[in-house]
Every structure is written in structure tokens, then in C-alpha cells.
Coordinates of C-alpha atoms in Angstrom, one line a residue:
X5 CA -7.0 -2.1 36.8
X6 CA -9.9 -4.0 35.2
X7 CA -13.6 -3.3 35.2
X8 CA -16.6 -5.3 34.0
X9 CA -20.3 -4.9 33.7
X10 CA -22.5 -7.5 35.3
X11 CA -26.2 -8.3 35.3
X12 CA -27.9 -8.5 38.6
X13 CA -30.9 -7.0 40.4
X14 CA -32.6 -6.5 37.0
X15 CA -30.0 -4.1 35.8
X16 CA -26.4 -3.9 34.5
X17 CA -23.9 -2.4 36.8
X18 CA -20.1 -1.7 36.9
X19 CA -17.7 -3.8 38.9
X20 CA -14.1 -4.1 39.8
X21 CA -12.3 -7.3 38.8
X22 CA -10.8 -8.9 41.9
X23 CA -9.4 -12.3 42.9
X24 CA -12.7 -13.1 44.7
X25 CA -15.0 -12.0 41.9
X26 CA -16.6 -8.8 40.6
X27 CA -16.9 -6.1 43.3
X28 CA -19.7 -3.6 42.5
X29 CA -18.2 -0.2 42.3
X30 CA -20.9 1.2 44.5
X31 CA -19.6 -1.0 47.3
X32 CA -16.4 1.2 47.4
X33 CA -18.4 4.1 48.8
X34 CA -16.0 7.0 49.2
X35 CA -12.9 4.9 49.7
X36 CA -11.3 6.4 46.5
X37 CA -12.0 9.9 47.7
X38 CA -15.3 10.0 45.8
X39 CA -18.3 7.7 45.2
X40 CA -17.8 6.1 41.8
X41 CA -20.7 6.0 39.3
X42 CA -22.4 2.6 39.1
X43 CA -22.1 2.3 35.3
X44 CA -19.0 2.3 33.2
X45 CA -20.2 4.8 30.6
X46 CA -21.1 7.3 33.4
X47 CA -17.8 6.6 35.1
X48 CA -16.0 7.5 31.9
X49 CA -18.2 10.5 31.0
X50 CA -17.7 12.1 34.4
X51 CA -13.9 11.4 34.2
X52 CA -13.8 9.3 37.3
X53 CA -11.8 6.5 35.7
X54 CA -8.5 8.2 35.9
X55 CA -8.7 9.1 39.7
X56 CA -10.1 5.6 40.4
X57 CA -7.1 4.0 38.6
X58 CA -4.7 6.2 40.5
X59 CA -6.3 5.2 43.9
X60 CA -6.2 1.6 42.9
X61 CA -2.5 1.7 42.0
X62 CA -1.5 3.6 45.2
X63 CA -2.8 1.1 47.7
X64 CA -6.5 0.9 46.8
X65 CA -6.1 -2.5 45.3
X66 CA -5.4 -4.1 48.6
X67 CA -8.4 -2.3 50.2
X68 CA -10.6 -3.4 47.3
X69 CA -9.4 -7.1 47.5
X70 CA -10.2 -7.1 51.2
X71 CA -13.7 -5.7 50.7
X72 CA -14.2 -8.2 47.8
X73 CA -13.8 -11.2 50.1
X74 CA -17.1 -10.2 51.7
X75 CA -19.0 -8.3 49.0
X76 CA -17.8 -9.5 45.5
X77 CA -20.0 -11.6 43.3
X78 CA -18.2 -14.9 42.8
X79 CA -17.2 -15.6 39.2
X80 CA -19.3 -18.7 39.1
X81 CA -22.4 -16.4 39.6
X82 CA -21.4 -13.6 37.3
X83 CA -23.4 -12.9 34.2
X84 CA -21.6 -10.4 32.1
X85 CA -23.2 -7.6 30.0
X86 CA -21.5 -5.4 27.4
X87 CA -19.4 -2.8 29.0
X88 CA -22.1 -0.3 28.2
X89 CA -24.9 0.1 25.6
X90 CA -25.0 3.8 24.9
X91 CA -21.8 5.1 23.2
X92 CA -22.4 8.1 21.0
X93 CA -20.2 6.6 18.3
X94 CA -18.7 3.2 17.3
X95 CA -16.0 3.8 14.7
X96 CA -14.8 0.6 12.9
X97 CA -11.6 0.1 10.9
X98 CA -11.5 -2.3 8.0
X99 CA -8.7 -4.1 6.1
X100 CA -6.1 -3.0 8.7
X101 CA -4.1 -6.2 8.2
X102 CA -3.0 -7.3 4.8
X103 CA -4.3 -10.8 5.3
X104 CA -7.8 -9.6 5.9
X105 CA -7.8 -7.4 2.8
X106 CA -6.8 -10.5 0.8
X107 CA -9.8 -12.4 2.1
X108 CA -12.1 -9.9 0.4
X109 CA -10.0 -9.5 -2.7
X110 CA -9.2 -5.9 -1.7
X111 CA -6.0 -3.9 -1.4
X112 CA -4.9 -2.7 2.0
X113 CA -5.8 1.0 2.2
X114 CA -2.7 3.2 2.5
X115 CA -3.7 6.9 2.6
X116 CA -6.7 6.6 4.9
X117 CA -8.0 3.5 6.7
X118 CA -11.0 1.7 5.6
X119 CA -13.7 2.8 8.0
X120 CA -17.4 2.6 8.9
X121 CA -19.9 3.4 11.7
X122 CA -22.0 0.9 13.6
X123 CA -25.2 1.8 15.6
X124 CA -25.3 1.3 19.3
X125 CA -28.4 -0.9 18.7
X126 CA -26.1 -3.7 17.5
X127 CA -24.3 -4.1 20.8
X128 CA -24.3 -7.3 22.8
X129 CA -22.1 -8.7 25.6
X130 CA -20.0 -11.7 26.4
X131 CA -22.1 -14.9 26.3
X132 CA -24.9 -13.3 24.3
X133 CA -26.0 -14.9 21.1
X134 CA -24.8 -13.6 17.8
X135 CA -27.9 -13.7 15.6
X136 CA -27.4 -14.4 11.9
X137 CA -30.1 -12.3 10.1
X138 CA -33.4 -13.9 9.1
X139 CA -33.1 -12.3 5.6
X140 CA -32.8 -15.0 2.9
X141 CA -30.0 -13.0 1.4
X142 CA -27.9 -13.5 4.5
X143 CA -25.9 -16.5 3.5
X144 CA -22.5 -15.7 4.9
X145 CA -22.0 -13.9 8.2
X146 CA -18.5 -13.5 9.4
X147 CA -17.0 -12.7 12.8
X148 CA -13.9 -10.6 13.3
X149 CA -11.8 -10.5 16.5
X150 CA -10.5 -7.0 17.2
X151 CA -8.7 -4.8 19.8
X152 CA -11.1 -2.2 21.0
X153 CA -10.0 1.2 22.2
X154 CA -12.4 3.1 24.6
X155 CA -12.0 6.9 24.5
X156 CA -12.0 8.6 27.9
X157 CA -12.1 12.3 27.1
X158 CA -13.4 14.8 24.7
X159 CA -10.7 15.9 22.3
X160 CA -10.1 17.4 18.9
X161 CA -7.1 17.6 16.6
X162 CA -4.6 15.9 18.9
X163 CA -1.0 15.0 18.2
X164 CA -0.2 11.3 17.8
X165 CA 2.3 11.4 20.6
X166 CA -0.4 12.5 23.0
X167 CA -3.0 9.8 22.2
X168 CA -2.8 7.9 25.4
X169 CA -3.9 11.0 27.4
X170 CA -7.4 10.5 26.0
X171 CA -7.8 6.7 26.2
X172 CA -9.8 5.2 29.0
X173 CA -8.8 1.6 28.2
X174 CA -8.9 -1.4 25.9
X175 CA -11.2 -4.3 25.4
X176 CA -12.0 -7.3 23.3
X177 CA -14.4 -7.0 20.4
X178 CA -16.2 -9.2 17.9
X179 CA -17.3 -7.3 14.8
X180 CA -19.8 -9.1 12.5
X181 CA -20.3 -8.6 8.8
X182 CA -23.0 -10.0 6.5
X183 CA -20.5 -10.6 3.8
X184 CA -22.8 -12.2 1.2
X185 CA -24.9 -9.1 1.1
X186 CA -21.8 -6.9 1.0
X187 CA -20.5 -8.7 -2.1
X188 CA -23.7 -7.7 -3.9
X189 CA -22.6 -4.0 -3.7
X190 CA -19.9 -2.4 -1.5
X191 CA -22.3 0.5 -0.8
X192 CA -24.3 -1.9 1.4
X193 CA -21.5 -1.6 4.1
X194 CA -23.8 0.3 6.6
X195 CA -26.5 -2.4 6.2
X196 CA -24.2 -5.4 6.6
X197 CA -22.5 -4.0 9.7
X198 CA -25.5 -2.9 11.6
X199 CA -27.7 -5.9 12.3
X200 CA -28.7 -6.6 15.9
X201 CA -25.9 -8.3 17.9
X202 CA -23.3 -7.5 15.3
X203 CA -20.9 -6.0 17.8
X204 CA -20.1 -7.7 21.1
X205 CA -17.6 -6.2 23.5
X206 CA -16.2 -6.8 26.9
X207 CA -16.3 -8.6 29.3
X208 CA -13.5 -6.4 30.7
X209 CA -12.1 -2.9 30.3
X210 CA -8.4 -2.9 30.9
X211 CA -6.8 0.4 31.8
X212 CA -3.7 1.6 29.9
X213 CA -1.4 1.3 32.8
X214 CA -1.6 -2.5 32.5
X215 CA -0.3 -2.5 28.9
X216 CA 3.1 -0.8 28.5
X217 CA 3.3 -1.7 24.8
X218 CA 0.0 -2.0 22.8
X219 CA 1.9 -2.9 19.7
X220 CA 3.1 -6.2 21.3
X221 CA -0.5 -7.5 21.8
X222 CA -1.6 -10.4 19.7
X223 CA -5.2 -10.5 18.5
X224 CA -6.7 -13.9 17.6
X225 CA -10.0 -14.8 15.9
X226 CA -11.1 -18.1 17.5
X227 CA -13.7 -20.4 15.8
X228 CA -15.2 -23.2 17.8
X229 CA -12.2 -23.2 20.1
X230 CA -9.6 -23.3 17.4
X231 CA -7.4 -20.4 16.2
X232 CA -8.6 -19.3 12.8
X233 CA -6.1 -16.4 12.5
X234 CA -3.9 -14.2 14.6
X235 CA -1.6 -11.3 14.2
X236 CA 0.1 -8.7 16.4
X237 CA -0.9 -5.0 16.6
X238 CA 2.6 -4.0 15.4
X239 CA 1.5 -5.4 12.0
X240 CA -1.4 -3.1 11.5
X241 CA -1.2 -0.7 8.6
X242 CA -2.6 2.1 10.8
X243 CA -1.5 1.6 14.4
X244 CA -3.7 2.6 17.3
X245 CA -1.9 5.9 18.0
X246 CA -2.3 7.0 14.4
X247 CA -6.0 6.0 14.3
X248 CA -6.8 7.9 17.4
X249 CA -5.0 11.0 16.2
X250 CA -6.4 10.8 12.7
X251 CA -10.1 10.5 13.8
X252 CA -9.5 13.4 16.2
X253 CA -8.6 15.6 13.2
X254 CA -11.7 14.4 11.3
X255 CA -14.4 14.7 13.9
X256 CA -13.0 14.6 17.4
X257 CA -13.7 12.1 20.1
X258 CA -16.3 12.0 22.9
X259 CA -16.0 10.1 26.2
X260 CA -17.1 6.5 25.7
X261 CA -16.6 6.4 21.9
X262 CA -15.5 3.0 20.8
X263 CA -12.7 2.4 18.2
X264 CA -12.6 -1.1 16.7
X265 CA -9.1 -1.3 15.2
X266 CA -9.5 -4.1 12.6
X267 CA -9.1 -7.9 12.5
X268 CA -6.4 -10.3 11.5
X269 CA -9.0 -12.3 9.6
X270 CA -12.7 -12.9 9.5
X271 CA -14.3 -16.3 10.0
X272 CA -17.6 -17.6 8.5
X273 CA -19.9 -18.4 11.4
X274 CA -23.0 -20.6 11.3
X275 CA -25.8 -21.8 13.6
X276 CA -24.3 -23.7 16.6
X277 CA -20.8 -22.2 16.3
X278 CA -19.0 -20.2 18.9
X279 CA -16.9 -17.1 18.0
X280 CA -14.2 -15.7 20.3
X281 CA -11.8 -12.8 20.5
X282 CA -8.6 -13.6 22.4
X283 CA -6.0 -11.0 23.1
X284 CA -2.7 -11.8 24.7
X285 CA 0.7 -10.2 25.3
X286 CA 4.2 -10.7 26.6
X287 CA 5.0 -12.5 29.9
X288 CA 1.6 -14.3 30.1
X289 CA -0.5 -11.2 29.9
X290 CA -4.0 -11.8 28.6
X291 CA -7.5 -10.2 28.4
X292 CA -10.4 -12.2 29.6
X293 CA -11.6 -13.8 26.3
X294 CA -14.9 -12.6 24.7
X295 CA -17.0 -15.7 23.7
X296 CA -20.3 -15.7 21.9
X297 CA -22.6 -18.6 20.7
X298 CA -24.1 -18.2 17.2
X299 CA -27.7 -18.8 16.1
X300 CA -29.2 -18.5 12.6
X301 CA -32.6 -16.8 12.8
X302 CA -33.6 -18.3 9.5
X303 CA -33.6 -21.7 11.2
X304 CA -35.6 -20.5 14.2
X305 CA -38.8 -19.5 12.3

């Protein structure tokens, strides 16, 4: 099952991805045995995603598709938002592929992953502008395509083998870094990761039942329509199951927390560019790509 957040009626609402378009979850009424929340974060927080997925896979899909023929917003009219804007925590992983570590002249971490937090204020959605900061020191902003993991339940100190019990789904992420400032001093990491629009995610949340083998997914950083770098999840130093379990032992997880798992390689972005996260898998499987135009605020004064 796939969900998206769309902008309409002066608000951002959750919808089900169907052949006809995006079907607002509120249009389902009580067909799933309950009335789903109208926003994805609330849906996750109230643990409605799992029963909704079960309903969808046990016959609800056909019912939803029939309803969507009348009530879905056609894709040509859909304006996406980020999946949600209010996660309690965004946990980022750095240097999780050897190639990316080499870009920065760093060694790939081995004992613990490179990590950082991002504020919720930096979130933007598919199609929104990535804004290169107006600071004169901001001379090299990079974009990094990443597999995002959305946590579905509160948990603490879980075993790696049980990680999927706590995952709500997966999504595409672009994580931005102001690299020229970072090179001045590595202690500036929080600053260079936290500018407005420096994390875009969505447009879709894909539930775990659609992806039997996460390690087979290929993550690609796309720059102006061309592949800049790509790699498979199996080549991560710290795989998703290990990351989820490790962080659970450090601080636990809360519903809606976002884990950004690292990039194959970052790309320097400039005014007028487009950056894209593209994730594909075996047998033609693919996420809906996440695409964002770039503007440099220094040029807009």
C-alpha cells in the first residue's frame, strides 16, 4: 500500500495512491473497520496504518479503487506536500557508503555510524524549492539521495531480527549539506544540516509488505535528470535493520520518527538545478521519484 500527502482546501491531507489518483483517506469512511485519520503523522501515531494495510491487502484495494474512480484527485491536479511536518526526531546517517566517505576525505565509520539530527523546520516536500542559504559563506550546497525509514511504533532496546515490527514504511529523501561551511570546522555539522528546506521527503510512503528485500533496493542521486551516483542498500556499512536496532538501544524510537540511512554520493547543486532521489528494485519495482528545483537565495536579493 502507498500513501501520499496532498495540498488542497488550504491544508495538507493524507491520501491513498490508486490508479485513478490520490484518494483522500477521509473518503474511506469506516470501510476499513474504522475511520482513518486525515493526516499521515496522526495515522502512524494512533497505530492505524497496520490495520489499514491489512484491510487493503485483504480485499480493500478493490473497494478503494472503485471509490477512487469517483472521488480521487487526478494525478494531473495533485500538488504534493511532505508526508508530514511534525516528526519528533529526524535521525540522519552519514558516510554509510564507502564512496561517499571518499568524497569528503573521510574513512567509513566502522564501530558506530556517522550520525546527526535535523530539525523539523528544515522539511519540504516534492516539487518544493531547495533554497541555498543567503549566507556569503554558503558556496557549496550538496544534495544526497537516501532511503528513508519511517518508524511506526514506540520501542526501546529491540533485537535486530525484530526491526520490521516497528517500521511504518519507507520513502525517498533528499538530505542537503552546506559543505563549504562544514569544511571550515566539522563541529559545524548541526548548522550545515539544518537550514530551511534541507530535508525533502515523500511524495509516497510505501508500506513494508511491498518490499520483501530492502537490501535489494538501489538508491540513486540524480542531478539535472542524469544519474550522478547509485548504489544498493546491501552495500551499506550499517544496514537498515542494524541502524534501527542500534538507535533503539541508544534512545528508543517514537511513532513518526524519520531515519535517513545515508547516500551513495552527494552532488553539488546550484541555482536552476534539479535534484532527485530515485529508488528502484527488482522486477521493475520503483518508488515515485522525489524531485526538487534549486534556487540560490544569494541571487534573489
